[in-house]
């Protein structure tokens, strides 16, 4: 953990200048607008440690580097998110010295603020240069949510004394990825252009020929006159803007940027489109753009804010998570998905993981219009043929589908065998998301339209992947990696087997539903996927019924995998803090053979299928696995929060809530400099709504709430959508109030009791902390 | 399998021109002399499929390419053997057309011969060019065994008609590795020089600054006159030698080459040293060099030949193996070791594996002077500190040593976790080699001098690596990869646990021996390695005694690992030939979860510790594991040969013998184009001597022989060394004759009966095929 940021309900605040914190802050203060993103790199020169990062949604690189023995079935490439040309750069030269805080004589009153209410990054400082000049600087920047191809920076300098200032706003195509081998460059720069107060650059990615155009307009105020010289070379374009500044008088440069990619334009239109974006932005002007930005965020917060009273730490945490989720994914472009690091770092390649289904969808189901989740489901439906091809590469037949672990276009694009080939539980998450969507929306038609085909492909996969053990007289699933990636190539991972069984059963159920509701479409699908109705679902049933689920009789717990009890049974609190996180201190083999669990695994299954288990069973499993879990995956603590709340342990739930909500702000796992954990932020939201709020939808399709409240909070409030209706839930230490924004009477189950709320009204119930406990 | 070569007792013969076979032949016809090696690439231009390969012993490249999630404890680099500058090249131009068999109009009477008796590669063909010219060509080349820095090529051309010929003998530094990413080049060329009939080139490896100098002298005969033009550029040097050739008259170019590396010279001496080598070679002349070569090989064959009468297939196979072993490793340079592919390909990086101890040492123990094996043992002793550092990186303490899986200088230099971190059985092979050396030589002093320290480090490793399972109430070794690399991260691999137990016991035995024989040295070692004599060996004993060794009661066999019986039990002969080898057809996960065994694993342990088991036990384990073994490691069939012979199954032994001895010639695993399986060639030798010959040395230190003979053979004969004494064994279908070359009376156990042989005499016994059966 590293806590250097100030706590505030609406803002992330860094005070005081520390180069050691800079890379972490670059991540934490990142900006995005669903279409592009930018780490909080400085505009002016910075020679200290940094991870330069500017990212364009959907633009990636297929890396074919090979190491070690190549395995049959590996994908041709793995996808890398690209650090794109740098459009934020503004060099500042004062009387011949380049402003660079890393080299300056003295930096005072440094402050960096991420205003989450309005989506603006603000920085201010006073600096004394080595040449003796002293300046106050203030910068503001944002990526317009309303105009996703526009970025804007207002850079103000107030010198203590008269001086000569040269601003050089520029666009620089000479960038690298930190993770590139041999310093390989991923971009060709096709065209650069510069004229007075404007510049542009057209870039092209190597291999896949994505194109991105950047255009800039610069505007200076506060100086009597300035001399402007366009500058460019083959990778770079910009302007030298020289001016005489007067003591104590502020000069301001505003840089308007347009960024357009070939995902949305024809190649030949790109440069003009970007120029038009920049010009429009200049025309509208900084203040108006800022007003738009505030209005846009106000609307987001109105619908998705969670308010916590009496606990600034917790309040800041949840808003940080909601803020970044909304910066990353807006649901507008069905070709996009939610990368685990969003636009905040290179790791995980900006690609799609099971995170989307397991974490993102529960969040969007409750906060976004139904069509957003439907789009995310259809995204996978469109990849079904590629999932079938992927399974084929691994030897499966008859239309069995294995969705990729990591993908950008439906193809698998990661090549570590223990993940690519073995982390097959992702297939379960994708099937479960369909079920989850339907139980939250009632949109059963989705099965006939898209869902059933996916479910058949997945059921076929599991029925082939399970093999029969003569020794156990059971079906077994050998050689997998479960959600807990601190185990590889294990046999009968409980979670994997559990969700496999569920998939097999749900596919049969879905067959029945579609056959009953939509016999014509049913016949069409049967023909399309060549389903043998006389045998296939019988095989699924037999595998599901006879699938081995490991259990430990001594501890009376579901057993994470065969042989888990052979490990030395130690708990995480016995480990010295000096070796945490273990993945930064232990070699891989040591991690693998330890009992330590990276993230909820058996408990992930207990969470998903909670209604099957009584509270005592959940409690026993939680008591066994929680102490063995090191939460070195960001996806872990939220599930533990929810289960801790479920078994009446609000203190543990609160501890885990802080961990998930402040994972990045407080850098629990010493890795925030690499980027933020975007997908787990949805888990933070679930921690409150499903954890403290006790929100559930079981098989019966009813909305349930059973709120508790941590003792640290005075009250908290959240909004949820259910069947496209909006509800507001407010929980105090004494009572629960549910207000309905719906147009019709809403039924729900509060503490196990059916209630009905009329439109525009609320009901109140006393808090019942004993309901589960 | 692919059989396109002619069978012959002393030669490998390819007849008829087929570009499809060329890459395979490039491997099979490779030449080497212990210090450098060369694939059988053509001298003249070749635009068809090829793997250019020229290798210098000890010269490598530390590749730092990274892919996927970097694991803690990975080495900084992995070592790559380098394709070095091409010194064999001779371009041939006839009346303006470049000779290139891939493009020529017609190629006839093509023949390529590897003469194993004399160590010479000969090629001849008739070619019709597109310009109508017709030529006969003959080339001969060898790497001098006597002068390991000399190579020589005689290239003769006989045109059908008068024509103009330009020979361009050259040295080319513009080479790549086939396995390089981004076509990265590994060499800098520092200097090129060319003058009349000579040329030179000085090259330097990137990163590690190895330097290698090449010098050439060219000599033309058979032409009335020639015009010689030196040519060079920054990566290349050579000569254009133009001449008028007369119909039916042979012109010959002889190219003498000197190759000197910075392993043996100061940088500033290199070029001159190489030039001197080339000049000396020219001075001595081709015919004399050839005579030296023949004499050298005659001597090698006198000492190490195995003769098989009545079976050319088998005879060619064993000689091919003995020939390549002697080309790869001569035992002269203690810095070198035996790479799995020798000088015949890039794979496995020319580095040292457990192959050396498990296969190489048994071979050299019986064929080479004692000091050769001692050198190989001392090689590991010198790496002990690095093995301790390596173990430390993985979290072990107190001087525990884990030798690297792959190394070139004692550091681990491979980075796939399942191999690097988990294939820890290599530690066992290194300890066992010490024991093996001592029981074959009687040199118990080796323990005090070097062996004990290594054994202590290894015992410390195992005692820490085993952990106690409360569930089993036994020590267990979790998360390993056994010799069978078609399983990763398994628990309680029987072979690994068995050899771990043996190491722990042998270390205690070694402590006692040294303490008794050499108490002064004992105290010195105790102090040096900080051994706690009151507790450590007690811990070793306790772990050894209580170590879990999996066993299957139904089949009454040692169980390869925990959970092995959960797999679908299929035998290899149920697999369609179209999917063999499975590693070229199945994805890795499918291989991992199948029951198929890449190479002897449990049976490797049965082989090593054979004297502990009765014949029935060996037979049961063989009957269980043999059908499940796909022999996709070259190290596998030899062990199966030995055990099949041991249990009285000569037919299976013969089948496996052919497989090991002709693995490359007949390309059983469809991969010979990548290079030859050099280390397994020692296993071929063991197949005959330990398999058919029944040679053993058990704990009592006595030499045992119990020969059988395959029905396909009339007779066979081999030589072995034991305690530095030479014996010759001749086996016919009726009797066994053992002849002694020793100076003293030799005792040995023949078919269980002690016999004595006086110097220069032999004894004969009737063949006893029933001895084991």
mmCIF file of N, CA, C and O in Angstrom, chain B residues 196-224:
data_model
loop_
_atom_site.group_PDB
_atom_site.id
_atom_site.type_symbol
_atom_site.label_atom_id
_atom_site.label_comp_id
_atom_site.label_asym_id
_atom_site.label_seq_id
_atom_site.Cartn_x
_atom_site.Cartn_y
_atom_site.Cartn_z
ATOM 1 N N UNK B 196 44.614 -11.342 -53.638
ATOM 2 C CA UNK B 196 44.571 -12.414 -54.619
ATOM 3 C C UNK B 196 44.587 -13.782 -53.952
ATOM 4 O O UNK B 196 45.493 -14.117 -53.203
ATOM 5 N N UNK B 197 43.553 -14.560 -54.214
ATOM 6 C CA UNK B 197 43.416 -15.918 -53.677
ATOM 7 C C UNK B 197 43.322 -15.997 -52.155
ATOM 8 O O UNK B 197 43.484 -17.065 -51.581
ATOM 9 N N UNK B 198 43.112 -14.882 -51.533
ATOM 10 C CA UNK B 198 42.840 -14.973 -50.105
ATOM 11 C C UNK B 198 41.833 -13.922 -49.656
ATOM 12 O O UNK B 198 41.646 -12.895 -50.316
ATOM 13 N N UNK B 199 41.227 -14.209 -48.509
ATOM 14 C CA UNK B 199 40.244 -13.290 -47.961
ATOM 15 C C UNK B 199 40.108 -13.576 -46.474
ATOM 16 O O UNK B 199 40.472 -14.660 -46.004
ATOM 17 N N UNK B 200 39.632 -12.594 -45.754
ATOM 18 C CA UNK B 200 39.412 -12.818 -44.328
ATOM 19 C C UNK B 200 38.280 -11.932 -43.832
ATOM 20 O O UNK B 200 37.888 -10.968 -44.503
ATOM 21 N N UNK B 201 37.793 -12.270 -42.658
ATOM 22 C CA UNK B 201 36.668 -11.539 -42.074
ATOM 23 C C UNK B 201 36.746 -11.713 -40.561
ATOM 24 O O UNK B 201 36.962 -12.819 -40.058
ATOM 25 N N UNK B 202 36.590 -10.596 -39.861
ATOM 26 C CA UNK B 202 36.580 -10.659 -38.397
ATOM 27 C C UNK B 202 35.186 -10.277 -37.912
ATOM 28 O O UNK B 202 34.681 -9.198 -38.228
ATOM 29 N N UNK B 203 34.581 -11.168 -37.148
ATOM 30 C CA UNK B 203 33.205 -10.932 -36.721
ATOM 31 C C UNK B 203 33.133 -10.871 -35.205
ATOM 32 O O UNK B 203 33.998 -11.398 -34.496
ATOM 33 N N UNK B 204 32.094 -10.227 -34.752
ATOM 34 C CA UNK B 204 31.924 -10.012 -33.308
ATOM 35 C C UNK B 204 30.446 -10.245 -32.991
ATOM 36 O O UNK B 204 29.565 -9.722 -33.683
ATOM 37 N N UNK B 205 30.160 -11.000 -31.931
ATOM 38 C CA UNK B 205 28.750 -11.186 -31.575
ATOM 39 C C UNK B 205 28.264 -9.964 -30.831
ATOM 40 O O UNK B 205 29.011 -9.329 -30.078
ATOM 41 N N UNK B 206 27.013 -9.622 -31.037
ATOM 42 C CA UNK B 206 26.428 -8.515 -30.295
ATOM 43 C C UNK B 206 26.276 -8.915 -28.830
ATOM 44 O O UNK B 206 26.207 -10.084 -28.493
ATOM 45 N N UNK B 207 26.225 -7.959 -27.979
ATOM 46 C CA UNK B 207 26.020 -8.107 -26.532
ATOM 47 C C UNK B 207 27.211 -8.739 -25.806
ATOM 48 O O UNK B 207 27.750 -8.139 -24.900
ATOM 49 N N UNK B 208 27.636 -9.958 -26.180
ATOM 50 C CA UNK B 208 28.680 -10.600 -25.384
ATOM 51 C C UNK B 208 30.075 -10.433 -25.970
ATOM 52 O O UNK B 208 31.050 -10.862 -25.342
ATOM 53 N N UNK B 209 30.179 -9.881 -27.167
ATOM 54 C CA UNK B 209 31.489 -9.604 -27.754
ATOM 55 C C UNK B 209 32.384 -10.844 -27.906
ATOM 56 O O UNK B 209 33.581 -10.794 -27.633
ATOM 57 N N UNK B 210 31.805 -11.986 -28.276
ATOM 58 C CA UNK B 210 32.669 -13.066 -28.759
ATOM 59 C C UNK B 210 33.211 -12.623 -30.107
ATOM 60 O O UNK B 210 32.487 -11.977 -30.877
ATOM 61 N N UNK B 211 34.421 -13.010 -30.419
ATOM 62 C CA UNK B 211 34.942 -12.666 -31.747
ATOM 63 C C UNK B 211 35.400 -13.931 -32.462
ATOM 64 O O UNK B 211 35.979 -14.821 -31.841
ATOM 65 N N UNK B 212 35.137 -13.968 -33.723
ATOM 66 C CA UNK B 212 35.563 -15.112 -34.524
ATOM 67 C C UNK B 212 36.161 -14.588 -35.827
ATOM 68 O O UNK B 212 35.557 -13.747 -36.495
ATOM 69 N N UNK B 213 37.343 -15.076 -36.138
ATOM 70 C CA UNK B 213 38.006 -14.688 -37.386
ATOM 71 C C UNK B 213 37.965 -15.848 -38.369
ATOM 72 O O UNK B 213 38.108 -17.017 -37.976
ATOM 73 N N UNK B 214 37.761 -15.505 -39.618
ATOM 74 C CA UNK B 214 37.732 -16.491 -40.696
ATOM 75 C C UNK B 214 38.762 -16.069 -41.740
ATOM 76 O O UNK B 214 38.820 -14.893 -42.104
ATOM 77 N N UNK B 215 39.540 -17.021 -42.213
ATOM 78 C CA UNK B 215 40.464 -16.688 -43.300
ATOM 79 C C UNK B 215 40.407 -17.797 -44.339
ATOM 80 O O UNK B 215 40.195 -18.971 -44.004
ATOM 81 N N UNK B 216 40.567 -17.436 -45.569
ATOM 82 C CA UNK B 216 40.451 -18.398 -46.658
ATOM 83 C C UNK B 216 41.636 -18.277 -47.603
ATOM 84 O O UNK B 216 42.175 -17.194 -47.813
ATOM 85 N N UNK B 217 42.056 -19.398 -48.133
ATOM 86 C CA UNK B 217 43.014 -19.421 -49.237
ATOM 87 C C UNK B 217 42.356 -20.227 -50.355
ATOM 88 O O UNK B 217 41.725 -21.267 -50.087
ATOM 89 N N UNK B 218 42.485 -19.742 -51.564
ATOM 90 C CA UNK B 218 41.874 -20.455 -52.689
ATOM 91 C C UNK B 218 42.961 -20.895 -53.666
ATOM 92 O O UNK B 218 43.963 -20.209 -53.861
ATOM 93 N N UNK B 219 42.747 -22.036 -54.272
ATOM 94 C CA UNK B 219 43.767 -22.619 -55.158
ATOM 95 C C UNK B 219 43.008 -23.261 -56.316
ATOM 96 O O UNK B 219 42.094 -24.060 -56.087
ATOM 97 N N UNK B 220 43.349 -22.890 -57.512
ATOM 98 C CA UNK B 220 42.655 -23.458 -58.675
ATOM 99 C C UNK B 220 43.607 -24.320 -59.476
ATOM 100 O O UNK B 220 44.764 -23.936 -59.707
ATOM 101 N N UNK B 221 43.164 -25.471 -59.891
ATOM 102 C CA UNK B 221 43.970 -26.311 -60.776
ATOM 103 C C UNK B 221 43.107 -26.741 -61.952
ATOM 104 O O UNK B 221 41.878 -26.741 -61.864
ATOM 105 N N UNK B 222 43.778 -27.084 -63.042
ATOM 106 C CA UNK B 222 43.045 -27.603 -64.195
ATOM 107 C C UNK B 222 42.697 -26.549 -65.219
ATOM 108 O O UNK B 222 42.106 -26.867 -66.251
ATOM 109 N N UNK B 223 43.025 -25.308 -64.935
ATOM 110 C CA UNK B 223 42.767 -24.254 -65.918
ATOM 111 C C UNK B 223 44.107 -23.700 -66.365
ATOM 112 O O UNK B 223 45.042 -23.605 -65.571
ATOM 113 N N UNK B 224 44.206 -23.326 -67.665
ATOM 114 C CA UNK B 224 45.479 -22.817 -68.165
ATOM 115 C C UNK B 224 45.831 -21.503 -67.490
ATOM 116 O O UNK B 224 46.959 -21.255 -67.095
#
